[in-house]
Coordinates of C-alpha atoms in Angstrom, one line a residue:
M26 CA 13.3 -19.9 -2.8
S27 CA 11.6 -16.9 -1.4
L28 CA 12.3 -13.6 -3.1
T29 CA 12.6 -11.8 0.2
G30 CA 14.2 -14.8 2.2
T31 CA 17.7 -15.0 3.6
P32 CA 18.7 -18.1 1.4
L33 CA 18.3 -16.1 -1.8
F34 CA 20.2 -13.1 -0.5
V35 CA 23.0 -15.3 0.8
T36 CA 23.2 -17.2 -2.5
A37 CA 23.4 -13.9 -4.4
V38 CA 26.2 -12.7 -2.2
V39 CA 28.1 -15.9 -2.7
L40 CA 27.7 -15.7 -6.4
T41 CA 28.9 -12.1 -6.4
V42 CA 32.0 -13.0 -4.6
I43 CA 32.7 -15.8 -7.0
A44 CA 32.1 -13.5 -9.9
V45 CA 34.7 -11.1 -8.5
V46 CA 37.3 -13.8 -7.6
L47 CA 36.9 -15.9 -10.7
P48 CA 38.4 -13.4 -13.2
L49 CA 41.3 -12.6 -10.8
A50 CA 42.1 -16.4 -10.6
V51 CA 41.7 -17.5 -14.2
W52 CA 41.9 -14.4 -16.5
S53 CA 45.4 -15.1 -17.7
K54 CA 45.0 -18.8 -17.8
V55 CA 42.2 -18.9 -20.3
R56 CA 43.4 -21.0 -23.3
G57 CA 42.2 -21.6 -26.9
P58 CA 41.8 -19.5 -30.0
A59 CA 41.5 -15.7 -29.6
A60 CA 37.8 -15.7 -30.2
V61 CA 37.2 -18.3 -27.4
R62 CA 39.4 -16.4 -25.0
V63 CA 37.6 -13.2 -25.6
A64 CA 34.2 -14.8 -25.4
T65 CA 35.1 -16.6 -22.1
R66 CA 36.5 -13.3 -20.5
A67 CA 33.4 -11.4 -21.7
L68 CA 31.1 -14.0 -20.1
M69 CA 33.0 -13.5 -16.8
V70 CA 32.5 -9.8 -17.0
V71 CA 28.8 -10.2 -17.7
F72 CA 28.5 -12.7 -14.9
A73 CA 30.1 -10.3 -12.5
Q74 CA 27.8 -7.5 -13.6
V75 CA 24.6 -9.5 -13.3
T76 CA 25.3 -10.9 -9.9
A77 CA 26.3 -7.3 -8.6
I78 CA 23.0 -6.0 -10.0
A79 CA 21.1 -9.0 -8.5
V80 CA 22.5 -8.6 -5.0
V81 CA 21.7 -4.9 -4.9
F82 CA 18.2 -5.5 -6.1
I83 CA 17.6 -8.3 -3.6
A84 CA 19.0 -6.3 -0.8
L85 CA 16.9 -3.2 -1.7
N86 CA 13.8 -5.3 -2.2
R87 CA 14.3 -7.0 1.3
D88 CA 14.5 -3.6 2.9
M89 CA 11.8 -1.8 1.0
N90 CA 9.6 -4.8 0.0
F91 CA 8.6 -3.6 -3.4
Y92 CA 7.8 -7.2 -4.4
A93 CA 6.8 -9.8 -2.0
S94 CA 7.0 -12.9 -4.2
W95 CA 8.4 -14.1 -7.6
G96 CA 4.8 -13.8 -8.8
D97 CA 4.7 -10.1 -7.9
L98 CA 8.0 -9.5 -9.7
F99 CA 7.1 -11.2 -12.9
G100 CA 3.4 -10.3 -12.8
T101 CA 2.2 -13.9 -12.6
G102 CA 0.4 -13.9 -9.2
K103 CA -3.2 -14.7 -9.3
Y104 CA -5.3 -12.7 -6.9
V105 CA -8.5 -12.0 -8.9
T106 CA -11.0 -14.9 -8.8
A107 CA -13.9 -13.0 -10.4
A108 CA -14.7 -9.5 -11.5
P109 CA -18.5 -9.1 -12.0
D110 CA -20.1 -5.7 -12.5
L111 CA -20.9 -4.6 -8.9
G112 CA -22.7 -1.4 -9.7
P113 CA -21.8 2.2 -8.9
D114 CA -21.6 1.5 -5.1
G115 CA -19.4 -1.6 -5.5
L116 CA -21.8 -3.7 -3.5
G117 CA -23.2 -5.9 -6.2
G118 CA -26.8 -5.0 -5.7
K119 CA -26.7 -5.4 -1.9
K120 CA -27.4 -2.7 0.6
A121 CA -24.7 -1.7 3.0
S122 CA -26.9 -2.9 5.8
E123 CA -27.1 -6.3 4.2
V124 CA -23.3 -6.6 3.9
K125 CA -23.0 -5.5 7.5
A126 CA -25.5 -8.2 8.7
E127 CA -23.8 -11.1 7.0
P128 CA -22.3 -13.6 9.4
K129 CA -18.9 -12.8 10.8
V130 CA -16.0 -14.5 9.2
K131 CA -13.1 -15.2 11.6
Q132 CA -9.6 -15.1 10.1
A133 CA -6.5 -16.8 11.0
F134 CA -3.5 -14.4 11.6
Q135 CA 0.3 -15.2 11.7
P136 CA 3.1 -12.9 12.6
V137 CA 5.1 -11.4 9.7
E138 CA 8.7 -12.3 9.6
G139 CA 10.9 -9.4 10.5
L140 CA 8.3 -7.1 11.7
G141 CA 7.7 -8.2 15.3
G142 CA 4.8 -9.9 16.7
R143 CA 2.3 -6.9 16.6
V144 CA 2.2 -7.0 12.7
Q145 CA 0.0 -9.9 11.7
K146 CA -1.0 -11.3 8.3
T147 CA -4.1 -13.1 7.0
E148 CA -5.2 -14.4 3.6
L149 CA -8.6 -12.8 2.8
D150 CA -11.1 -14.3 0.3
G151 CA -13.1 -11.2 -0.7
K152 CA -16.6 -12.4 -1.2
V153 CA -17.9 -9.2 -2.8
S154 CA -14.8 -8.1 -4.8
G155 CA -13.7 -11.5 -6.1
V156 CA -10.2 -10.6 -4.9
K157 CA -8.1 -13.1 -2.7
G158 CA -5.0 -11.7 -1.2
D159 CA -3.1 -10.9 1.9
V160 CA -3.9 -8.2 4.5
M161 CA -1.5 -7.0 7.2
V162 CA -2.8 -5.6 10.4
W163 CA -1.0 -3.8 13.2
L164 CA -2.6 -3.3 16.6
P165 CA -1.7 -0.3 18.8
P166 CA -0.1 -0.9 22.2
Q167 CA -3.3 -0.1 24.0
Y168 CA -5.3 -2.8 22.2
D169 CA -4.2 -5.5 24.6
D170 CA -4.0 -3.2 27.7
P171 CA -6.7 -4.5 30.2
A172 CA -7.6 -0.9 30.7
F173 CA -8.8 -0.7 27.1
K174 CA -10.4 -4.1 27.0
D175 CA -13.9 -2.8 26.3
K176 CA -12.7 0.0 23.9
K177 CA -13.1 0.1 20.2
F178 CA -10.4 1.7 18.1
P179 CA -10.3 3.8 15.0
V180 CA -8.7 2.4 11.8
V181 CA -6.5 3.7 9.1
E182 CA -6.2 1.7 5.9
L183 CA -2.7 2.0 4.3
I184 CA -2.2 1.6 0.6
P185 CA 1.3 1.3 -1.0
G186 CA 2.5 2.6 -4.3
I187 CA 3.3 0.5 -7.3
P188 CA 5.4 -1.6 -7.0
G189 CA 4.7 -2.2 -3.4
T190 CA 3.2 -4.6 -0.9
G191 CA 1.3 -4.3 2.3
K192 CA 4.7 -4.9 4.0
S193 CA 6.0 -1.7 2.4
W194 CA 4.3 0.4 4.9
F195 CA 5.9 -1.4 7.8
Q196 CA 9.2 -2.4 6.4
G197 CA 9.8 0.5 4.1
L198 CA 8.1 3.5 5.9
K199 CA 8.4 1.8 9.3
A200 CA 4.9 3.2 10.1
H201 CA 4.5 1.2 13.3
E202 CA 7.9 2.0 14.6
V203 CA 7.4 5.7 14.0
L204 CA 3.9 5.8 15.3
E205 CA 4.0 3.5 18.4
P206 CA 5.9 5.8 20.7
L207 CA 3.6 8.7 19.6
M208 CA 0.5 6.6 20.5
K209 CA 2.1 5.7 23.8
S210 CA 2.7 9.3 24.6
G211 CA -0.8 10.5 23.4
K212 CA 0.4 12.6 20.7
V213 CA -1.3 10.3 18.2
Q214 CA -4.4 8.4 19.0
P215 CA -4.1 4.6 19.0
F216 CA -5.1 3.6 15.5
I217 CA -5.3 0.0 14.0
L218 CA -3.3 0.0 10.9
V219 CA -4.4 -2.1 8.0
S220 CA -2.5 -2.7 4.8
P221 CA -4.1 -4.8 2.2
R222 CA -2.5 -6.2 -1.0
A223 CA -2.6 -3.5 -3.8
M224 CA -0.9 -5.4 -6.7
L225 CA -3.8 -7.5 -7.9
L226 CA -3.1 -7.8 -11.6
G227 CA 0.6 -8.4 -12.0
N228 CA 2.6 -5.1 -12.0
A229 CA -0.4 -3.0 -13.2
D230 CA -1.9 -0.2 -11.2
T231 CA -5.6 -0.8 -10.7
G232 CA -6.2 2.8 -9.6
C233 CA -8.3 1.3 -6.9
A234 CA -11.1 1.1 -9.4
N235 CA -13.8 -1.4 -10.1
L236 CA -13.2 -2.6 -13.8
P237 CA -15.8 -5.3 -14.6
G238 CA -14.2 -8.2 -16.2
K239 CA -10.8 -7.3 -14.9
V240 CA -10.7 -6.4 -11.2
N241 CA -12.9 -4.9 -8.4
A242 CA -10.1 -3.2 -6.5
D243 CA -12.4 -0.5 -5.0
S244 CA -14.7 -3.1 -3.5
W245 CA -11.7 -5.1 -2.2
F246 CA -10.4 -2.1 -0.3
S247 CA -13.6 -0.4 0.7
V248 CA -15.9 -3.3 1.3
D249 CA -14.1 -6.6 1.9
V250 CA -11.2 -5.4 3.9
R251 CA -13.3 -3.2 6.0
K252 CA -15.7 -6.1 6.8
M253 CA -12.8 -8.4 7.6
V254 CA -11.5 -5.7 10.2
T255 CA -14.9 -5.2 11.8
D256 CA -15.4 -9.0 11.9
N257 CA -12.1 -9.7 13.8
F258 CA -11.2 -6.7 15.8
R259 CA -12.8 -4.2 18.2
V260 CA -13.7 -1.5 15.7
S261 CA -16.8 0.3 14.3
D262 CA -17.9 0.4 10.7
E263 CA -18.9 4.0 11.0
A264 CA -17.2 6.3 8.4
R265 CA -16.1 8.8 11.2
T266 CA -13.9 6.1 12.7
W267 CA -12.1 5.2 9.5
G268 CA -9.3 7.0 7.6
V269 CA -7.2 5.9 4.6
A270 CA -3.6 6.9 3.7
G271 CA -1.4 6.2 0.7
Y272 CA 1.8 7.2 -1.0
S273 CA 2.4 7.7 -4.7
A274 CA -0.1 5.6 -6.7
G275 CA -1.5 4.6 -3.3
A276 CA -2.0 8.3 -2.5
Y277 CA -4.3 8.7 -5.5
C278 CA -6.2 5.7 -4.4
A279 CA -6.5 6.9 -0.8
A280 CA -8.0 10.3 -1.9
K281 CA -10.3 8.7 -4.4
L282 CA -11.6 6.1 -2.0
A283 CA -12.5 8.9 0.5
I284 CA -14.0 11.1 -2.0
A285 CA -16.1 8.4 -3.6
H286 CA -17.1 6.7 -0.3
P287 CA -17.8 9.3 2.4
D288 CA -20.1 6.6 3.9
R289 CA -17.0 4.5 4.6
Y290 CA -14.1 6.9 5.3
S291 CA -14.0 10.4 6.8
A292 CA -10.4 11.3 5.9
A293 CA -7.6 10.6 3.6
V294 CA -3.8 11.3 3.6
S295 CA -2.2 11.6 0.1
L296 CA 1.7 11.6 0.2
S297 CA 3.1 12.6 -3.2
G298 CA -0.2 11.8 -5.0
Y299 CA -1.8 13.1 -8.1
N300 CA -5.2 13.8 -9.6
D301 CA -4.8 12.4 -13.1
P302 CA -4.4 8.6 -13.1
G303 CA -2.4 8.9 -16.3
Q304 CA 0.5 10.0 -14.2
E305 CA 1.1 6.4 -13.3
P306 CA 2.5 4.6 -16.5
S307 CA 1.0 1.2 -15.4
S308 CA -2.5 2.6 -14.7
L309 CA -5.3 0.4 -16.1
V310 CA -7.8 3.3 -15.8
A311 CA -5.6 5.6 -17.9
Q312 CA -5.6 3.1 -20.8
D313 CA -9.2 4.3 -21.6
P314 CA -9.4 8.0 -22.4
Q315 CA -13.0 8.2 -21.0
L316 CA -12.1 6.3 -17.7
R317 CA -9.0 8.5 -17.4
T318 CA -11.3 11.5 -17.5
T319 CA -14.0 10.2 -15.1
H320 CA -11.4 8.9 -12.6
N321 CA -9.5 12.2 -12.4
L322 CA -9.9 13.2 -8.8
K323 CA -11.1 16.7 -9.8
N324 CA -13.9 15.1 -11.9
V325 CA -14.7 12.6 -9.1
L326 CA -15.1 15.5 -6.6
K327 CA -17.2 17.5 -9.1
A328 CA -19.4 14.5 -9.9
A329 CA -20.3 13.8 -6.3
P330 CA -24.1 14.2 -5.8
T331 CA -23.3 16.4 -2.9
P332 CA -20.0 17.6 -1.5
P333 CA -18.6 14.6 0.4
A334 CA -18.1 15.0 4.1
V335 CA -14.5 14.1 4.1
A336 CA -11.1 15.8 5.0
L337 CA -8.1 15.4 2.7
W338 CA -4.4 16.0 3.6
M339 CA -2.4 16.3 0.3
S340 CA 1.3 16.8 0.7
G341 CA 4.4 16.8 -1.5
A342 CA 6.8 18.8 -3.4
E343 CA 5.4 21.5 -5.7
Q344 CA 5.1 19.2 -8.8
D345 CA 4.7 16.0 -6.7
G346 CA 1.4 16.3 -4.9
Y347 CA 1.2 19.9 -3.6
L348 CA -0.3 21.4 -6.7
S349 CA -2.7 18.5 -7.1
G350 CA -3.8 19.3 -3.6
M351 CA -4.2 23.0 -4.4
D352 CA -6.4 22.1 -7.4
L353 CA -8.7 20.1 -5.3
K354 CA -8.7 22.7 -2.5
G355 CA -10.0 25.2 -5.2
L356 CA -12.8 22.9 -6.1
A357 CA -13.8 21.7 -2.6
K358 CA -17.1 22.9 -1.1
A359 CA -18.1 22.5 2.5
P360 CA -18.3 20.0 4.1
T361 CA -15.3 18.8 2.0
V362 CA -12.0 20.1 3.4
V363 CA -8.7 19.9 1.6
H364 CA -5.4 20.8 3.2
A365 CA -2.4 21.1 0.8
E366 CA 1.1 21.0 2.4
K367 CA 4.3 21.7 0.5
V368 CA 7.2 19.6 1.8
V369 CA 10.8 19.3 1.1
G370 CA 11.9 15.9 0.1
G371 CA 11.9 13.5 -2.8
H372 CA 9.5 10.9 -4.1
N373 CA 10.8 8.2 -1.7
L374 CA 10.0 6.1 1.3
E375 CA 12.3 8.2 3.6
S376 CA 10.5 11.4 2.8
W377 CA 7.1 9.9 3.4
S378 CA 8.1 8.2 6.7
K379 CA 9.3 11.6 8.0
Q380 CA 5.7 13.0 7.4
L381 CA 4.0 10.3 9.5
P382 CA 4.0 12.1 12.8
Q383 CA 2.4 15.3 11.3
T384 CA -0.1 13.4 9.1
F385 CA -1.2 11.0 11.8
G386 CA -1.4 13.9 14.3
W387 CA -3.8 15.5 11.8
L388 CA -5.7 12.3 11.4
S389 CA -6.0 12.1 15.2
S390 CA -8.1 15.4 15.0
V391 CA -10.4 14.3 12.2
V392 CA -10.9 10.5 12.6
K393 CA -12.9 9.9 15.7
A394 CA -12.6 7.1 18.2
P395 CA -15.7 4.8 18.3

C-alpha cells in the first residue's frame, strides 16, 4: 500500500473513526479483574492516539510529500549502486567534452499522479554518479507551442530540503502553479523545471557532496541529471542557460553547486539556506570536522581558483538565510554576485512558495535563454 496513496489514507481515517467510536461503545462494558479492565481501556486510548497521529501524518505527507515511499520514511530505499572516487570535478577522469559526446540516452516519462500532465517522471540510472533515482520534469506552456518548435529553453534544477522529494517542489511549493501564469504573461521567462531525487542514503542529508564509498550526490545533480535533460529536451548544456534553486538543506546544495561548478550553472536561489553544513543535523558532511570545514560555503567560495562567474540569491529571515547571504556577499569578488534578501515568514513551504515570483523574476534576468 503506497505511503502517499488514497487507500492508505482512507484506511487511516476508518481506523481513526473506529478508535473514537469503540471506547464510547464498550468502555463501561469491559469485564474482568480491575487490572484487565484498566489495561483494556488504556489500550483503547493508545489506539485512538496512534490512529489520530497517523491520519494527521499521512494527510500532511500527502500534501507536502516529505516522503514518497515507505523506503524513504524508514531509510531503507536503495538508490546508490556505486560510489567510486570521481575526482575533484566529479567526472571520474573524463573531460566534460567526452561526457557531452557520449550517445544520447532517451528516457521514458510518465505523468505524476495528482500534478497534471505537464509534470513527468522518469527513473534515471546515473552512469557517472552511480545513483539510480527518479527525476521530475515540468515543461513550460510554450514548449509545445508550434511557434516555439525550434526554440531551446533555459533550465532550473530544483532541490528539496530534508526530508523531501522531487514532488515537494510541485505539490508542496506548487512551483508550476505559481510560475505558469507568470510565464504565460511574460513576467518570468519559460524555464524547464527539473527536480531530482535528493534523499539518496535513507534520511541522511548528502549535502550534495561526492563522498567516495558512500554517495556521489554532486555528480548526480550536476552531471547525470544535466545530461539526461540535454539528451531528452530542447535545451543547451551551456552554464549561462542553467540555474539551480533549493530550500532549506536544498538551498545549501543549490548555492554550493553553483559556486563549485560555474561551468555548469550560472545562478542559484537559496531559500532559507545556510553556509555551515553542520546546521543540518542529518548532514553526512558535517560528521567529519575537516569535511564540515571544507564544505562550508564561505570556504568553498574562498577556495575557488578564481572568483566563479555566478549570481546567488540568498533570502530568508535574519537567522534563517539572510545573514548567511550577507556573509557570502562580504566575501564575494567580481564576477561573483551575491544578493541577500531579508524576508518575513517562517521556515516553511508556504513562505518559500510566496517568494517564487520574485526569485524567478530575478532568475529570468541572470539565466539566459539558449
